[in-house]
XYZ file of C-alpha atoms in Angstrom:
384
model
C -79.102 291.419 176.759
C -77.109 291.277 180.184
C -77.345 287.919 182.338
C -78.094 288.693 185.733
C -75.068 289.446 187.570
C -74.428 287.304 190.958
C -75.736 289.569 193.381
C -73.865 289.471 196.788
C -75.988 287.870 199.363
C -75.054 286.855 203.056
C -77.086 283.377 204.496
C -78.338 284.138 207.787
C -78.260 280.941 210.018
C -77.100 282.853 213.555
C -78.154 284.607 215.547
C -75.724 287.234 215.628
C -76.149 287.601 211.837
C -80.107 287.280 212.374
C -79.645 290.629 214.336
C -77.499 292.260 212.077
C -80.060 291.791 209.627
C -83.138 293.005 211.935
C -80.972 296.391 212.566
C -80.923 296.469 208.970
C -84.579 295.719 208.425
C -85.412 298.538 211.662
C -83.481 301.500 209.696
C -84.899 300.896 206.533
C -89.129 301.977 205.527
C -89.780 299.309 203.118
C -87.979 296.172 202.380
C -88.636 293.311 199.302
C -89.031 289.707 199.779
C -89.390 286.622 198.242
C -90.267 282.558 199.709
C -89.329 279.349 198.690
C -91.269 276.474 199.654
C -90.911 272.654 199.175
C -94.958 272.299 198.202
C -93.819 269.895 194.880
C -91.786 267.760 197.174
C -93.148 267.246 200.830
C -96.502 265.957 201.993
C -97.047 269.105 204.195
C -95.543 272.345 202.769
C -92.861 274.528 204.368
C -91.486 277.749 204.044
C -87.811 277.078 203.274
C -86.177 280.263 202.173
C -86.669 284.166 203.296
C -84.864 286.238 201.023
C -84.608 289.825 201.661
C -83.205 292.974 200.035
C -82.926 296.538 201.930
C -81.703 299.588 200.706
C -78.191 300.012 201.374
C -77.252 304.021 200.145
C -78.927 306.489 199.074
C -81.469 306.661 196.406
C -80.602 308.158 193.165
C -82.190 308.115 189.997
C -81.484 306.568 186.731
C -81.190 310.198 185.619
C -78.833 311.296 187.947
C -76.676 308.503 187.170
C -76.451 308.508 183.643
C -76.931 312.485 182.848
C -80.600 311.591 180.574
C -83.688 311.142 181.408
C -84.870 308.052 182.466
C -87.297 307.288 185.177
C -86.266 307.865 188.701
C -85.128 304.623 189.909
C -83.118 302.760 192.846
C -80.027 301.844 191.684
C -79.318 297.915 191.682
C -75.957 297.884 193.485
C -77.899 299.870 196.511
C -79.426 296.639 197.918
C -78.206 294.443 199.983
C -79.230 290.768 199.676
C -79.730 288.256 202.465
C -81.429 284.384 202.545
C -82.949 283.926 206.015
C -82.820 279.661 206.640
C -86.143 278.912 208.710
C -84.994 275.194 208.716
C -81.929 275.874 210.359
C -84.074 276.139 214.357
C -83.406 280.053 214.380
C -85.740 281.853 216.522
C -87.066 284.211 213.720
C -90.075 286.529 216.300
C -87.108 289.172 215.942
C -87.114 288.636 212.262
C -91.092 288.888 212.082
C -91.488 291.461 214.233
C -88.969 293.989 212.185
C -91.156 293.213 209.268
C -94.312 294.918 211.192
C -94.279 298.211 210.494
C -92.133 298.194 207.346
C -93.449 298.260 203.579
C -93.049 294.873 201.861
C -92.516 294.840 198.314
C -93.489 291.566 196.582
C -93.826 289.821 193.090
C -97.157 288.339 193.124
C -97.992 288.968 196.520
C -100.420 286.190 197.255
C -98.291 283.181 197.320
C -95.754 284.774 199.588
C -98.135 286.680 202.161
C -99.193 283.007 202.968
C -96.297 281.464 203.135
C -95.308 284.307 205.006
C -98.048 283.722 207.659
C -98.064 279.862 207.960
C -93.952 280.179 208.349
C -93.384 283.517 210.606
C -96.974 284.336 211.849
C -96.316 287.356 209.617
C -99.309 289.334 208.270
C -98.053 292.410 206.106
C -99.613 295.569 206.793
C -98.801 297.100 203.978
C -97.611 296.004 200.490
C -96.319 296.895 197.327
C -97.156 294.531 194.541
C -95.108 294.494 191.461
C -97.360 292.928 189.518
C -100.475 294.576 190.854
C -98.203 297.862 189.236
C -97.172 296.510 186.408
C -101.061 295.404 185.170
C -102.028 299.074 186.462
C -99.573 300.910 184.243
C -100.960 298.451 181.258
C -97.992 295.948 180.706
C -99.370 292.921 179.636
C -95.525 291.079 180.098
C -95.493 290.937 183.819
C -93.861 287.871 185.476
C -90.424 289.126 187.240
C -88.298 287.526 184.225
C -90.328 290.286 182.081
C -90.225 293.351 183.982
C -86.095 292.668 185.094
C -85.754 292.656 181.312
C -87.890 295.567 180.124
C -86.355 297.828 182.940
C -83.237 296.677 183.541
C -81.881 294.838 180.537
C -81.118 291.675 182.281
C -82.227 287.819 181.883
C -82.922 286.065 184.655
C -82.865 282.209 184.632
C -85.603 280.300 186.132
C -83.986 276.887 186.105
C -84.893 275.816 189.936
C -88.060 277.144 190.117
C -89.198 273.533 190.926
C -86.268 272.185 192.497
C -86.300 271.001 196.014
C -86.062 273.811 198.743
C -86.067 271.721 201.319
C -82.858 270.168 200.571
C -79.248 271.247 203.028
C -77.121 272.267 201.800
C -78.298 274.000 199.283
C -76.174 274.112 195.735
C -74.499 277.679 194.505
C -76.703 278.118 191.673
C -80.164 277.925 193.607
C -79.233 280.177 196.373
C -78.359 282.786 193.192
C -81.357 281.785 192.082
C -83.347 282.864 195.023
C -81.601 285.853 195.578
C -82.602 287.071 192.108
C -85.925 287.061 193.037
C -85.601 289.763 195.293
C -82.616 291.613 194.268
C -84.591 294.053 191.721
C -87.529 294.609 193.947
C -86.847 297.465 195.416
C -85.575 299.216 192.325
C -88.662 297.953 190.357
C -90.541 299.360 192.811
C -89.386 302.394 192.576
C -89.769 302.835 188.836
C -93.218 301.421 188.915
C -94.240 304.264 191.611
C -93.115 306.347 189.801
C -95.133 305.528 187.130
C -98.556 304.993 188.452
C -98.016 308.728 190.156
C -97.566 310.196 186.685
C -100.606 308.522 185.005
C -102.804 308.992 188.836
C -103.493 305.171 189.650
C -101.709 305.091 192.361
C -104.641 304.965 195.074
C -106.020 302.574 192.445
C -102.826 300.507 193.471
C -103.745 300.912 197.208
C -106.932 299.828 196.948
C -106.102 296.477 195.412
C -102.895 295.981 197.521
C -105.296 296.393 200.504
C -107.636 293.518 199.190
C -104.507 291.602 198.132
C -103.868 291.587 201.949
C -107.269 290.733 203.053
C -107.333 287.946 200.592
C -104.162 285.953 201.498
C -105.518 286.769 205.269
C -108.600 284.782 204.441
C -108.740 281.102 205.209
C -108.980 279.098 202.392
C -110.264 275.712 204.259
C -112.677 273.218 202.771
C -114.701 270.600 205.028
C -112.466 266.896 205.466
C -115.754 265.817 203.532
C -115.652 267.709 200.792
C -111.779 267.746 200.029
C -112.021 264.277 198.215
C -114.495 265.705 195.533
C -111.916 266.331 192.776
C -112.571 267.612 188.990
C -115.084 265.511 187.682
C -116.402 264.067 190.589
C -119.943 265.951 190.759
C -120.335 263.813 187.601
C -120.220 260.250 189.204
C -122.789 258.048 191.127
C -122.853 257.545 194.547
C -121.052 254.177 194.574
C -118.555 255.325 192.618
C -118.033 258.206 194.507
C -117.473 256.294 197.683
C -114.787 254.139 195.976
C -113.218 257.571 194.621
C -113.623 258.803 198.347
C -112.006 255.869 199.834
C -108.793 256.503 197.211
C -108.304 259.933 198.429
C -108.296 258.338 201.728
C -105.420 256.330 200.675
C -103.708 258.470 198.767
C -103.576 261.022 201.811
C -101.909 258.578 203.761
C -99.394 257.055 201.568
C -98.535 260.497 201.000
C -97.944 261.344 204.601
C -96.195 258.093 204.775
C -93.515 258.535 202.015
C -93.288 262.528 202.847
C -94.364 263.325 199.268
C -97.214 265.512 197.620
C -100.351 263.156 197.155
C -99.945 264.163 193.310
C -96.728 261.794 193.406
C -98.639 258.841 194.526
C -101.466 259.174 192.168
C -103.011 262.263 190.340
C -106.632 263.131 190.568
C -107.593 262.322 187.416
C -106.178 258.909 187.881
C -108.207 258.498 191.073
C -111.297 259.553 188.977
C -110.373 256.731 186.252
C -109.483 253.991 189.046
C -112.771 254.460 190.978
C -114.780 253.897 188.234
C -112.858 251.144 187.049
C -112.977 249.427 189.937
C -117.011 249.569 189.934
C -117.082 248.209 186.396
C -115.520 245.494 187.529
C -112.187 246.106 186.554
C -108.771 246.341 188.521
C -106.421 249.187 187.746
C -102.978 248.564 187.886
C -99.687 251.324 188.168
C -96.390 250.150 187.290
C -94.773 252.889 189.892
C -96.967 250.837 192.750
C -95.108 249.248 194.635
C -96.838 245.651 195.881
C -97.328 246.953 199.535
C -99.233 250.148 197.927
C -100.911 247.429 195.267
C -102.409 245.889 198.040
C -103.173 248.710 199.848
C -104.812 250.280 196.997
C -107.003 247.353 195.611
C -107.772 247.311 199.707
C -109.176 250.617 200.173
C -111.401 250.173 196.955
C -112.323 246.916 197.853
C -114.050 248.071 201.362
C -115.948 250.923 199.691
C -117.568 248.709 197.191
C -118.487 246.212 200.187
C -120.016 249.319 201.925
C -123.893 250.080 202.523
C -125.467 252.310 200.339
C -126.160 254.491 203.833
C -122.340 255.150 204.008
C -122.285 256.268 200.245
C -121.648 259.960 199.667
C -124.293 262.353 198.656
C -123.124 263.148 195.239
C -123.428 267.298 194.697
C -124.322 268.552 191.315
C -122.780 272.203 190.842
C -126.304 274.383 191.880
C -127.352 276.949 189.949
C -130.787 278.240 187.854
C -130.252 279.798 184.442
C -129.716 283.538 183.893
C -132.887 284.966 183.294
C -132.896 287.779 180.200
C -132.287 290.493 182.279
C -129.592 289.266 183.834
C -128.072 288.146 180.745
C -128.675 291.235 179.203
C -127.114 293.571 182.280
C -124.279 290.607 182.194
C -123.664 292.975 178.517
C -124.368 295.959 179.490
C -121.491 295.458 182.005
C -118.968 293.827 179.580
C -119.850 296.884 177.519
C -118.761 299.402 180.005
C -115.700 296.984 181.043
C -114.634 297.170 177.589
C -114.633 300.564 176.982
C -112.768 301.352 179.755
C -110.137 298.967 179.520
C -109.697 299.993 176.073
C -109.424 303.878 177.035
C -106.789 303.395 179.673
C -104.785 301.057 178.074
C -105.757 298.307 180.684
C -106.229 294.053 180.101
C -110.107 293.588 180.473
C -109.974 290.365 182.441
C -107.987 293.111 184.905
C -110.802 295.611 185.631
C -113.291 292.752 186.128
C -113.503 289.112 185.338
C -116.257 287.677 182.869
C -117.609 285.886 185.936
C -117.072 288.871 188.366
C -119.255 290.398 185.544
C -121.294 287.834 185.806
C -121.626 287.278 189.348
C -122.493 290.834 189.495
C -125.295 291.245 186.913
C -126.777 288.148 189.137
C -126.378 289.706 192.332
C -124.847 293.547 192.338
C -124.276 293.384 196.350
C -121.811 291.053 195.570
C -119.555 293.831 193.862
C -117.716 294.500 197.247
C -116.547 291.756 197.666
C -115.598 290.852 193.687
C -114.337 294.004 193.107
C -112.447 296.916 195.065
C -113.773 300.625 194.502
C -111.690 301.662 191.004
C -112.914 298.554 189.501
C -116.458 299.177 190.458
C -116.453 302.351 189.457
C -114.682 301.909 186.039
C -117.743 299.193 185.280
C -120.404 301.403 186.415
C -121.947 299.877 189.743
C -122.071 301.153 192.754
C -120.324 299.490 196.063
């Protein structure tokens, strides 16, 4: 096994290397990228790192190179790396704006399409999602670690994948870090398209990089009111539930104080525990707390125990009537089909369609559009 080699990269915090780079981006039809973020260590999250790989020579196969053959495949040492700094007040609408009409190649597209948007204004029109390929051409191993070592024969080390992004400067051995991420992309890519040509999935692929888009366009935005009902809350009485709301309360702003995720102050489940302490009578204590947030705390619970009942919250059980037979038995009929399917094309079940797609979908078939994209419908047997 081969450790990843240190793959040249050049940190872009100019502008006359920003526009190098955007010249780069401009002559090229698809480029890869990769984010870092700071979301484990900063109140609000921020996109820290853009790294990006182009194409920098021709393409030429695997085959061509080494006289068998092997799929067709970009060769490695054709890219050229580059880590864009957003902290670093660089005017990046150049930057976003090269990205418009290009092809971006991702690992797990989600995470990075929003990160992408909050951070540039950036929404990709079209994608290439190694993972989405990988699951399509049946390979159940498919985090980046996995596929780098099934098609290239290197390891890659994932020792700051929680480390602070945020920090400047940043240390030798997380910028290589980064830059791995997106220094086999494009090559990956290649191979992978490849591959879903030869076995025909590749408007399969299209269709669920297309809703892979639409999804991470979507907002994801709960009501202030409803954010506070973490895991286990639907369970509680209303009392309780206005103590538990009046933590959250505090533990958003001693969060935003301190510049830290609200998970460092106090997890959820400890919230959960401490509000219903607190109405049996009891006083939870954390030795982290300091005796400002002590006070604070014991405070905040304090207040929502004094309150009238007609500031309580209306506790929310999760809705929902039982299956009737025939749903339970067209719930079945659909696994059935799933299964069969997955098995005959080599694909993960869970994949095609979700038990509670499957479910959702025996309850209510017009919801099948929106569950599931057109291969997956018609693989199941429903109609869209």
């Amino acid at each position: 096994m081969t450790p990843a080699k240190s793959a040249s990269h050049d940190v872009i915090a100019s502008e006359q290397k920003l526009t190098d780079l955007v010249r780069q981006i401009q002559a090229a039809d698809r480029v890869a990228i990769d984010t870092e973020a700071d979301s484990l260590h900063s109140y609000r999250e921020k996109l820290c790192l853009v790294q990006i790989s182009v194409p920098s020579g021709v393409i030429q196969s695997n085959a061509e190179r080494s006289g068998g053959s092997t799929p067709l495949g970009m060769n490695v040492d054709l890219v050229c790396d580059f880590i864009v700094d957003p902290l670093c007040n660089l005017d990046l609408e150049p930057l976003r704006h090269a990205f418009q009409s290009r092809e971006i190649i991702l690992h797990a597209a989600d995470y990075d399409l929003r990160m992408l948007r909050r951070g540039l204004n950036f929404t990709a029109s079209k994608i290439f999602d190694t993972v989405v390929a990988a699951r399509l051409l049946g390979i159940r191993e498919f985090s980046l670690g996995a596929l780098v070592k099934r098609f290239f024969d290197v390891e890659l080390h994932k020792h700051s994948q929680k480390a602070n992004w945020g920090l400047r400067p940043l240390p030798a051995r997380m910028l290589k870090y980064a830059v791995d991420d997106v220094h086999y992309l494009l090559p990956l890519a290649a191979i992978l398209e490849e591959e879903l040509e030869r076995v025909h999935r590749r408007d399969w692929f299209r269709q669920s990089c297309e809703r892979a888009i639409e999804s991470a366009a979507a907002e994801r935005e709960r009501a202030h009111d409803e954010l506070w009902r973490v895991g286990g809350a639907g369970l509680l009485d209303a009392r309780t539930g206005a103590v538990l709301r009046a933590l959250w309360q505090w533990r958003e702003t001693e969060a935003e104080i301190a510049d830290r995720p609200p998970f460092h102050v106090l997890q959820s489940r400890e919230l959960l525990k401490a509000a219903e302490s607190f109405t049996s009578g009891n006083v939870p204590d954390y030795k982290h707390f300091s005796a400002r947030r002590r006070q604070t705390f014991r405070e905040a619970a304090k207040t929502a125990m004094q309150s009238p009942q007609s500031e309580w919250p209306v506790m929310r059980r999760r809705a929902g009537s039982r299956p009737t037979a025939e749903m339970r038995q067209r719930a079945d009929e659909l696994r059935e089909q799933r299964d069969k399917a997955a098995d005959q094309l080599g694909l993960e079940r869970s994949f095609i369609a979700s038990r509670g797609a499957l479910e959702a979908i025996a309850t209510d078939p017009a919801r099948a559009t929106a569950l599931l994209v057109p291969w997956q419908c018609e693989l199941i047997g429903v109609e869209q």
